[in-house]
C-alpha atoms as a PDB file:
ATOM      1  CA  LEU A   1      13.637  -3.769  -5.650  1.00  0.00           C
ATOM      2  CA  LEU A   2      16.813  -2.386  -4.794  1.00  0.00           C
ATOM      3  CA  ALA A   3      18.842  -3.783  -7.610  1.00  0.00           C
ATOM      4  CA  ILE A   4      19.241  -0.267  -9.595  1.00  0.00           C
ATOM      5  CA  THR A   5      20.271   1.311  -6.344  1.00  0.00           C
ATOM      6  CA  ARG A   6      22.903  -1.501  -5.479  1.00  0.00           C
ATOM      7  CA  ALA A   7      24.443  -0.940  -9.205  1.00  0.00           C
ATOM      8  CA  GLN A   8      24.298   3.010  -8.983  1.00  0.00           C
ATOM      9  CA  ASP A   9      26.452   2.527  -5.850  1.00  0.00           C
ATOM     10  CA  PHE A  10      28.599   0.194  -7.153  1.00  0.00           C
ATOM     11  CA  ALA A  11      29.386   2.319 -10.300  1.00  0.00           C
ATOM     12  CA  ALA A  12      30.218   5.404  -7.861  1.00  0.00           C
ATOM     13  CA  ARG A  13      32.616   3.372  -6.111  1.00  0.00           C
ATOM     14  CA  LEU A  14      34.417   2.804  -9.112  1.00  0.00           C
ATOM     15  CA  GLY A  15      34.425   6.434 -10.055  1.00  0.00           C
ATOM     16  CA  LEU A  16      31.693   6.580 -12.834  1.00  0.00           C
ATOM     17  CA  SER A  17      28.362   8.377 -12.774  1.00  0.00           C
ATOM     18  CA  SER A  18      25.687   6.919 -10.851  1.00  0.00           C
ATOM     19  CA  VAL A  19      23.121   7.956 -13.560  1.00  0.00           C
ATOM     20  CA  PRO A  20      22.224   4.622 -15.382  1.00  0.00           C
ATOM     21  CA  ILE A  21      21.609   4.153 -19.058  1.00  0.00           C
ATOM     22  CA  GLN A  22      19.066   1.241 -19.969  1.00  0.00           C
ATOM     23  CA  GLU A  23      20.411  -0.949 -22.523  1.00  0.00           C
ATOM     24  CA  SER A  24      17.981  -3.722 -22.045  1.00  0.00           C
ATOM     25  CA  LYS A  25      15.631  -4.887 -19.435  1.00  0.00           C
ATOM     26  CA  ASN A  26      18.401  -6.253 -17.045  1.00  0.00           C
ATOM     27  CA  LEU A  27      21.550  -4.496 -18.574  1.00  0.00           C
ATOM     28  CA  TYR A  28      22.191  -0.831 -17.650  1.00  0.00           C
ATOM     29  CA  ARG A  29      25.520   1.107 -18.525  1.00  0.00           C
ATOM     30  CA  PHE A  30      27.551   3.608 -16.402  1.00  0.00           C
ATOM     31  CA  GLU A  31      29.765   6.112 -17.876  1.00  0.00           C
ATOM     32  CA  ASP A  32      32.811   8.024 -16.853  1.00  0.00           C
ATOM     33  CA  PRO A  33      32.147  11.762 -17.306  1.00  0.00           C
ATOM     34  CA  GLU A  34      35.958  12.653 -16.829  1.00  0.00           C
ATOM     35  CA  MET A  35      37.075   9.531 -19.358  1.00  0.00           C
ATOM     36  CA  PRO A  36      34.306   8.814 -22.182  1.00  0.00           C
ATOM     37  CA  LEU A  37      36.089   5.679 -23.073  1.00  0.00           C
ATOM     38  CA  ARG A  38      35.545   3.864 -19.616  1.00  0.00           C
ATOM     39  CA  LYS A  39      32.384   2.356 -19.052  1.00  0.00           C
ATOM     40  CA  LEU A  40      30.628  -0.163 -16.957  1.00  0.00           C
ATOM     41  CA  ARG A  41      27.983  -2.698 -18.065  1.00  0.00           C
ATOM     42  CA  TYR A  42      25.984  -4.055 -15.076  1.00  0.00           C
ATOM     43  CA  ASP A  43      23.132  -6.769 -15.058  1.00  0.00           C
ATOM     44  CA  ILE A  44      20.943  -5.992 -12.329  1.00  0.00           C
ATOM     45  CA  VAL A  45      19.480  -9.444 -12.073  1.00  0.00           C
ATOM     46  CA  SER A  46      22.721 -11.547 -11.883  1.00  0.00           C
ATOM     47  CA  ASN A  47      25.044  -8.722 -10.648  1.00  0.00           C
ATOM     48  CA  ASN A  48      27.585  -9.863 -13.377  1.00  0.00           C
ATOM     49  CA  PHE A  49      29.390  -6.961 -15.058  1.00  0.00           C
ATOM     50  CA  VAL A  50      32.021  -5.832 -17.256  1.00  0.00           C
ATOM     51  CA  LEU A  51      34.123  -2.738 -16.613  1.00  0.00           C
ATOM     52  CA  ARG A  52      36.049  -1.928 -19.572  1.00  0.00           C
ATOM     53  CA  TYR A  53      38.454   1.006 -21.017  1.00  0.00           C
ATOM     54  CA  ALA A  54      38.275   1.319 -24.922  1.00  0.00           C
ATOM     55  CA  PHE A  55      41.750   0.936 -25.303  1.00  0.00           C
ATOM     56  CA  GLU A  56      41.374   0.614 -29.296  1.00  0.00           C
ATOM     57  CA  GLN A  57      40.407   4.330 -29.424  1.00  0.00           C
ATOM     58  CA  ASP A  58      43.653   5.619 -27.265  1.00  0.00           C
ATOM     59  CA  ALA A  59      46.669   5.361 -29.247  1.00  0.00           C
ATOM     60  CA  SER A  60      48.962   7.044 -26.548  1.00  0.00           C
ATOM     61  CA  LEU A  61      47.783   4.144 -23.835  1.00  0.00           C
ATOM     62  CA  PHE A  62      50.626   1.774 -24.703  1.00  0.00           C
ATOM     63  CA  ILE A  63      53.718   4.238 -24.829  1.00  0.00           C
ATOM     64  CA  GLU A  64      54.003   3.551 -20.819  1.00  0.00           C
ATOM     65  CA  ARG A  65      54.980  -0.070 -20.584  1.00  0.00           C
ATOM     66  CA  ASN A  66      55.119  -0.408 -16.685  1.00  0.00           C
ATOM     67  CA  LEU A  67      53.244  -3.381 -16.639  1.00  0.00           C
ATOM     68  CA  PRO A  68      52.841  -4.857 -12.716  1.00  0.00           C
ATOM     69  CA  LEU A  69      54.629  -8.205 -12.065  1.00  0.00           C
ATOM     70  CA  VAL A  70      52.437 -11.159 -12.165  1.00  0.00           C
ATOM     71  CA  SER A  71      52.529 -11.776  -8.245  1.00  0.00           C
ATOM     72  CA  ALA A  72      51.745  -7.883  -7.656  1.00  0.00           C
ATOM     73  CA  ALA A  73      48.824  -8.224 -10.325  1.00  0.00           C
ATOM     74  CA  ILE A  74      47.081 -11.299  -8.507  1.00  0.00           C
ATOM     75  CA  ALA A  75      47.471  -9.378  -5.078  1.00  0.00           C
ATOM     76  CA  GLU A  76      45.766  -6.321  -6.403  1.00  0.00           C
ATOM     77  CA  ALA A  77      42.982  -8.258  -7.960  1.00  0.00           C
ATOM     78  CA  ARG A  78      42.316 -10.019  -5.109  1.00  0.00           C
ATOM     79  CA  SER A  79      42.400  -6.937  -3.251  1.00  0.00           C
ATOM     80  CA  MET A  80      39.762  -5.416  -5.567  1.00  0.00           C
ATOM     81  CA  LEU A  81      37.644  -8.359  -5.300  1.00  0.00           C
ATOM     82  CA  ASP A  82      37.800  -8.070  -1.425  1.00  0.00           C
ATOM     83  CA  THR A  83      37.020  -4.460  -1.477  1.00  0.00           C
ATOM     84  CA  TYR A  84      33.867  -4.911  -3.409  1.00  0.00           C
ATOM     85  CA  ASP A  85      32.832  -8.328  -1.655  1.00  0.00           C
ATOM     86  CA  LEU A  86      33.254 -10.300  -4.812  1.00  0.00           C
ATOM     87  CA  TYR A  87      35.990 -12.868  -3.578  1.00  0.00           C
ATOM     88  CA  LYS A  88      33.534 -15.700  -2.956  1.00  0.00           C
ATOM     89  CA  GLU A  89      34.827 -18.876  -1.023  1.00  0.00           C
ATOM     90  CA  ASP A  90      35.030 -21.170  -4.123  1.00  0.00           C
ATOM     91  CA  LEU A  91      37.233 -18.537  -5.639  1.00  0.00           C
ATOM     92  CA  THR A  92      39.554 -17.967  -2.649  1.00  0.00           C
ATOM     93  CA  GLN A  93      40.256 -21.670  -2.693  1.00  0.00           C
ATOM     94  CA  GLY A  94      40.664 -21.785  -6.354  1.00  0.00           C
ATOM     95  CA  THR A  95      43.512 -20.385  -8.674  1.00  0.00           C
ATOM     96  CA  ALA A  96      44.709 -17.342 -10.394  1.00  0.00           C
ATOM     97  CA  LYS A  97      46.359 -17.694 -13.858  1.00  0.00           C
ATOM     98  CA  GLU A  98      48.233 -14.961 -15.731  1.00  0.00           C
ATOM     99  CA  SER A  99      48.475 -14.375 -19.455  1.00  0.00           C
ATOM    100  CA  PHE A 100      50.646 -12.251 -21.437  1.00  0.00           C
ATOM    101  CA  LEU A 101      49.153 -10.248 -24.108  1.00  0.00           C
ATOM    102  CA  ARG A 102      50.400  -8.060 -26.949  1.00  0.00           C
ATOM    103  CA  LEU A 103      48.511  -5.526 -28.912  1.00  0.00           C
ATOM    104  CA  SER A 104      47.731  -6.379 -32.815  1.00  0.00           C
ATOM    105  CA  GLY A 105      45.724  -3.898 -34.389  1.00  0.00           C
ATOM    106  CA  THR A 106      42.379  -3.364 -32.193  1.00  0.00           C
ATOM    107  CA  GLN A 107      43.123  -6.799 -30.380  1.00  0.00           C
ATOM    108  CA  PHE A 108      45.433  -8.559 -27.804  1.00  0.00           C
ATOM    109  CA  LEU A 109      46.759 -11.744 -28.759  1.00  0.00           C
ATOM    110  CA  PRO A 110      48.751 -14.188 -26.589  1.00  0.00           C
ATOM    111  CA  THR A 111      52.480 -13.483 -26.232  1.00  0.00           C
ATOM    112  CA  THR A 112      55.256 -15.441 -24.193  1.00  0.00           C
ATOM    113  CA  SER A 113      56.516 -13.080 -21.580  1.00  0.00           C
ATOM    114  CA  LEU A 114      56.013 -10.147 -19.593  1.00  0.00           C
ATOM    115  CA  SER A 115      58.841  -8.123 -21.477  1.00  0.00           C
ATOM    116  CA  ALA A 116      57.195  -8.630 -24.596  1.00  0.00           C
ATOM    117  CA  ALA A 117      53.719  -7.939 -23.389  1.00  0.00           C
ATOM    118  CA  ASP A 118      51.654  -4.736 -23.713  1.00  0.00           C
ATOM    119  CA  ALA A 119      49.101  -6.051 -21.224  1.00  0.00           C
ATOM    120  CA  LEU A 120      48.630  -8.510 -18.361  1.00  0.00           C
ATOM    121  CA  ARG A 121      45.675 -10.618 -17.769  1.00  0.00           C
ATOM    122  CA  ILE A 122      44.819 -12.142 -14.462  1.00  0.00           C
ATOM    123  CA  SER A 123      41.812 -14.911 -14.350  1.00  0.00           C
ATOM    124  CA  PHE A 124      40.180 -16.170 -11.258  1.00  0.00           C
ATOM    125  CA  PHE A 125      39.022 -19.952 -11.592  1.00  0.00           C
ATOM    126  CA  ARG A 126      36.806 -21.885  -9.323  1.00  0.00           C
ATOM    127  CA  ALA A 127      38.274 -24.777  -6.690  1.00  0.00           C
ATOM    128  CA  PRO A 128      37.259 -28.122  -7.657  1.00  0.00           C
ATOM    129  CA  VAL A 129      33.649 -29.300  -6.826  1.00  0.00           C
ATOM    130  CA  GLY A 130      34.022 -32.648  -4.701  1.00  0.00           C
ATOM    131  CA  GLY A 131      37.719 -33.079  -5.661  1.00  0.00           C
ATOM    132  CA  VAL A 132      36.557 -32.600  -9.496  1.00  0.00           C
ATOM    133  CA  PRO A 133      38.034 -29.875 -11.458  1.00  0.00           C
ATOM    134  CA  VAL A 134      35.926 -26.979 -12.989  1.00  0.00           C
ATOM    135  CA  VAL A 135      36.567 -25.848 -16.417  1.00  0.00           C
ATOM    136  CA  THR A 136      35.261 -22.718 -18.433  1.00  0.00           C
ATOM    137  CA  PRO A 137      34.686 -22.282 -22.347  1.00  0.00           C
ATOM    138  CA  ASP A 138      38.002 -20.443 -22.679  1.00  0.00           C
ATOM    139  CA  PRO A 139      40.719 -22.312 -20.555  1.00  0.00           C
ATOM    140  CA  ASP A 140      43.206 -19.255 -20.613  1.00  0.00           C
ATOM    141  CA  GLU A 141      40.317 -16.605 -19.661  1.00  0.00           C
ATOM    142  CA  GLY A 142      38.313 -17.224 -16.496  1.00  0.00           C
ATOM    143  CA  PRO A 143      34.815 -15.905 -16.098  1.00  0.00           C
ATOM    144  CA  ILE A 144      36.287 -13.431 -13.637  1.00  0.00           C
ATOM    145  CA  SER A 145      39.394 -11.581 -15.185  1.00  0.00           C
ATOM    146  CA  PHE A 146      41.452  -8.482 -14.828  1.00  0.00           C
ATOM    147  CA  VAL A 147      43.422  -7.101 -17.764  1.00  0.00           C
ATOM    148  CA  PHE A 148      46.211  -4.353 -16.672  1.00  0.00           C
ATOM    149  CA  SER A 149      48.043  -1.880 -18.518  1.00  0.00           C
ATOM    150  CA  GLY A 150      51.215  -0.175 -17.935  1.00  0.00           C
ATOM    151  CA  SER A 151      49.640   3.118 -17.582  1.00  0.00           C
ATOM    152  CA  SER A 152      50.523   5.662 -14.464  1.00  0.00           C
ATOM    153  CA  ASN A 153      46.815   6.961 -14.961  1.00  0.00           C
ATOM    154  CA  SER A 154      44.743   4.992 -12.343  1.00  0.00           C
ATOM    155  CA  LYS A 155      41.601   5.030 -14.734  1.00  0.00           C
ATOM    156  CA  LYS A 156      43.637   3.659 -17.435  1.00  0.00           C
ATOM    157  CA  ARG A 157      45.679   0.994 -15.503  1.00  0.00           C
ATOM    158  CA  ILE A 158      42.807  -1.642 -15.730  1.00  0.00           C
ATOM    159  CA  LEU A 159      41.460  -2.007 -19.101  1.00  0.00           C
ATOM    160  CA  GLN A 160      38.915  -4.405 -18.451  1.00  0.00           C
ATOM    161  CA  PHE A 161      37.272  -6.064 -15.100  1.00  0.00           C
ATOM    162  CA  ALA A 162      35.057  -8.709 -16.160  1.00  0.00           C
ATOM    163  CA  TYR A 163      32.861 -10.486 -13.606  1.00  0.00           C
ATOM    164  CA  THR A 164      30.668 -13.477 -14.377  1.00  0.00           C
ATOM    165  CA  TYR A 165      29.816 -15.606 -11.175  1.00  0.00           C
ATOM    166  CA  TRP A 166      27.071 -18.179 -10.790  1.00  0.00           C
ATOM    167  CA  PRO A 167      26.511 -19.312  -7.202  1.00  0.00           C
ATOM    168  CA  ILE A 168      26.503 -23.255  -6.906  1.00  0.00           C
ATOM    169  CA  ASP A 169      23.970 -25.047  -4.482  1.00  0.00           C
ATOM    170  CA  LEU A 170      26.235 -27.619  -3.211  1.00  0.00           C
ATOM    171  CA  SER A 171      23.547 -28.741  -0.868  1.00  0.00           C
ATOM    172  CA  ASN A 172      21.246 -29.951  -4.142  1.00  0.00           C
ATOM    173  CA  SER A 173      22.666 -32.803  -6.134  1.00  0.00           C
ATOM    174  CA  ALA A 174      21.462 -35.954  -7.557  1.00  0.00           C
ATOM    175  CA  THR A 175      23.256 -39.075  -9.487  1.00  0.00           C
ATOM    176  CA  TYR A 176      23.205 -39.608 -13.273  1.00  0.00           C
ATOM    177  CA  SER A 177      24.264 -42.570 -15.421  1.00  0.00           C
ATOM    178  CA  LEU A 178      27.451 -41.155 -17.535  1.00  0.00           C
ATOM    179  CA  LYS A 179      28.617 -42.150 -20.876  1.00  0.00           C
ATOM    180  CA  SER A 180      31.578 -44.536 -21.018  1.00  0.00           C
ATOM    181  CA  SER A 181      34.899 -42.798 -21.939  1.00  0.00           C
ATOM    182  CA  GLU A 182      35.095 -44.699 -25.366  1.00  0.00           C
ATOM    183  CA  GLN A 183      31.404 -43.068 -26.168  1.00  0.00           C
ATOM    184  CA  ALA A 184      32.538 -39.602 -25.297  1.00  0.00           C
ATOM    185  CA  TRP A 185      35.865 -40.335 -27.500  1.00  0.00           C
ATOM    186  CA  GLN A 186      34.020 -41.243 -30.683  1.00  0.00           C
ATOM    187  CA  GLU A 187      31.694 -38.659 -30.149  1.00  0.00           C
ATOM    188  CA  LEU A 188      34.621 -36.206 -30.496  1.00  0.00           C
ATOM    189  CA  GLN A 189      36.280 -37.957 -33.249  1.00  0.00           C
ATOM    190  CA  SER A 190      32.694 -37.555 -35.258  1.00  0.00           C
ATOM    191  CA  GLY A 191      32.798 -33.852 -34.632  1.00  0.00           C
ATOM    192  CA  GLY A 192      30.623 -33.716 -31.485  1.00  0.00           C
ATOM    193  CA  GLY A 193      31.630 -31.708 -28.341  1.00  0.00           C
ATOM    194  CA  TYR A 194      33.153 -28.358 -27.814  1.00  0.00           C
ATOM    195  CA  VAL A 195      36.833 -27.357 -28.561  1.00  0.00           C
ATOM    196  CA  ALA A 196      38.051 -24.949 -26.254  1.00  0.00           C
ATOM    197  CA  ARG A 197      41.386 -24.783 -27.437  1.00  0.00           C
ATOM    198  CA  TYR A 198      42.877 -25.531 -30.597  1.00  0.00           C
ATOM    199  CA  PRO A 199      46.481 -26.744 -31.334  1.00  0.00           C
ATOM    200  CA  GLN A 200      48.998 -23.919 -31.385  1.00  0.00           C
ATOM    201  CA  THR A 201      50.538 -25.277 -34.852  1.00  0.00           C
ATOM    202  CA  GLY A 202      49.498 -27.813 -37.298  1.00  0.00           C
ATOM    203  CA  THR A 203      46.023 -28.776 -38.482  1.00  0.00           C
ATOM    204  CA  ALA A 204      45.929 -32.020 -36.454  1.00  0.00           C
ATOM    205  CA  ALA A 205      45.173 -32.608 -32.556  1.00  0.00           C
ATOM    206  CA  VAL A 206      47.033 -35.423 -30.576  1.00  0.00           C
ATOM    207  CA  VAL A 207      45.169 -36.533 -27.330  1.00  0.00           C
ATOM    208  CA  ARG A 208      47.279 -37.567 -24.506  1.00  0.00           C
ATOM    209  CA  THR A 209      44.862 -37.392 -21.521  1.00  0.00           C
ATOM    210  CA  ALA A 210      41.115 -37.663 -20.677  1.00  0.00           C
ATOM    211  CA  TYR A 211      39.131 -36.778 -17.343  1.00  0.00           C
ATOM    212  CA  LEU A 212      35.923 -35.914 -16.150  1.00  0.00           C
ATOM    213  CA  ALA A 213      35.159 -32.046 -14.849  1.00  0.00           C
ATOM    214  CA  TYR A 214      32.250 -29.834 -14.409  1.00  0.00           C
ATOM    215  CA  TYR A 215      31.694 -27.136 -16.807  1.00  0.00           C
ATOM    216  CA  ASP A 216      31.169 -23.638 -15.741  1.00  0.00           C
ATOM    217  CA  SER A 217      29.340 -21.705 -18.387  1.00  0.00           C
ATOM    218  CA  TYR A 218      29.245 -17.708 -19.058  1.00  0.00           C
ATOM    219  CA  GLU A 219      25.437 -18.277 -19.344  1.00  0.00           C
ATOM    220  CA  PRO A 220      23.156 -19.512 -16.491  1.00  0.00           C
ATOM    221  CA  GLN A 221      22.656 -23.259 -16.294  1.00  0.00           C
ATOM    222  CA  ILE A 222      20.462 -25.266 -14.191  1.00  0.00           C
ATOM    223  CA  TYR A 223      22.907 -27.568 -13.098  1.00  0.00           C
ATOM    224  CA  LEU A 224      26.554 -27.988 -13.159  1.00  0.00           C
ATOM    225  CA  GLN A 225      27.173 -30.163 -16.096  1.00  0.00           C
ATOM    226  CA  PRO A 226      29.816 -32.943 -16.167  1.00  0.00           C
ATOM    227  CA  VAL A 227      31.888 -33.311 -18.884  1.00  0.00           C
ATOM    228  CA  PHE A 228      34.678 -35.644 -20.547  1.00  0.00           C
ATOM    229  CA  VAL A 229      37.946 -33.218 -21.024  1.00  0.00           C
ATOM    230  CA  PHE A 230      40.401 -34.232 -23.728  1.00  0.00           C
ATOM    231  CA  GLU A 231      43.529 -32.738 -23.551  1.00  0.00           C
ATOM    232  CA  GLY A 232      46.550 -33.353 -25.890  1.00  0.00           C
ATOM    233  CA  ASP A 233      49.865 -31.537 -27.659  1.00  0.00           C
ATOM    234  CA  GLU A 234      50.228 -28.204 -28.644  1.00  0.00           C
ATOM    235  CA  GLY A 235      47.592 -26.972 -25.918  1.00  0.00           C
ATOM    236  CA  PHE A 236      44.549 -28.872 -27.424  1.00  0.00           C
ATOM    237  CA  MET A 237      41.491 -29.014 -24.953  1.00  0.00           C
ATOM    238  CA  ALA A 238      38.083 -30.269 -26.001  1.00  0.00           C
ATOM    239  CA  TYR A 239      34.835 -31.001 -24.013  1.00  0.00           C
ATOM    240  CA  VAL A 240      32.196 -33.726 -24.540  1.00  0.00           C
ATOM    241  CA  PRO A 241      28.808 -33.714 -22.350  1.00  0.00           C
ATOM    242  CA  ALA A 242      29.282 -36.705 -19.983  1.00  0.00           C
ATOM    243  CA  ILE A 243      25.658 -37.479 -18.929  1.00  0.00           C
ATOM    244  CA  ASN A 244      24.253 -40.732 -20.847  1.00  0.00           C
ATOM    245  CA  PRO A 245      21.710 -39.283 -23.277  1.00  0.00           C
ATOM    246  CA  GLU A 246      19.024 -41.658 -21.702  1.00  0.00           C
ATOM    247  CA  TRP A 247      19.036 -39.278 -18.981  1.00  0.00           C
ATOM    248  CA  THR A 248      18.492 -36.064 -20.648  1.00  0.00           C
ATOM    249  CA  GLU A 249      15.382 -34.622 -22.836  1.00  0.00           C
END
């Protein structure tokens, strides 16, 4: 009953107008009256959101190149998660990963170093569940991420704060039969599965290792799905559902 009120309070704390603009049944938009390019989209049911500054429409933004060091950016992102009570236990025990980004037209592309970057992304990933790693649709961008610019303007410093978090009920589990690794490998070779990261160069993928993981989706799912992960040269990574089809319908 207080979902919209909580969203309004959160928007106000971020320096946005607390007047909601309804975009769909669950999704509301909050705007910054002082900075029209800065907006928050908030799902009042899941409490997931994206705070974004439309950098594509601000040509002057990247003149300043005072990007934070990786360690400082991680500390700032963690502090912000703590401030808004968003730093859940499985995130505190998980990992943070940096990505250097350069501007190409109206989008960011990966680059090799901080000195060559126009922006810095910090992503947070869950801790392993029962010793089994958790993977996401994009191995380089976690469901919770910050994109920092080099701007001295506090409202332009964070270009995007994306938060998608689905709580896991660790007290509720079940046992299922899995495919063999050979079955999963054949399925991947025949075009099944999901390619999370293509090789950086070339058109062929060389796979070097395979292991089991859980798949953490951006969309809500009934259970944390086990998958086979295949990794190889040039950054290649692909997932294949691990549960035996006889156990699914």
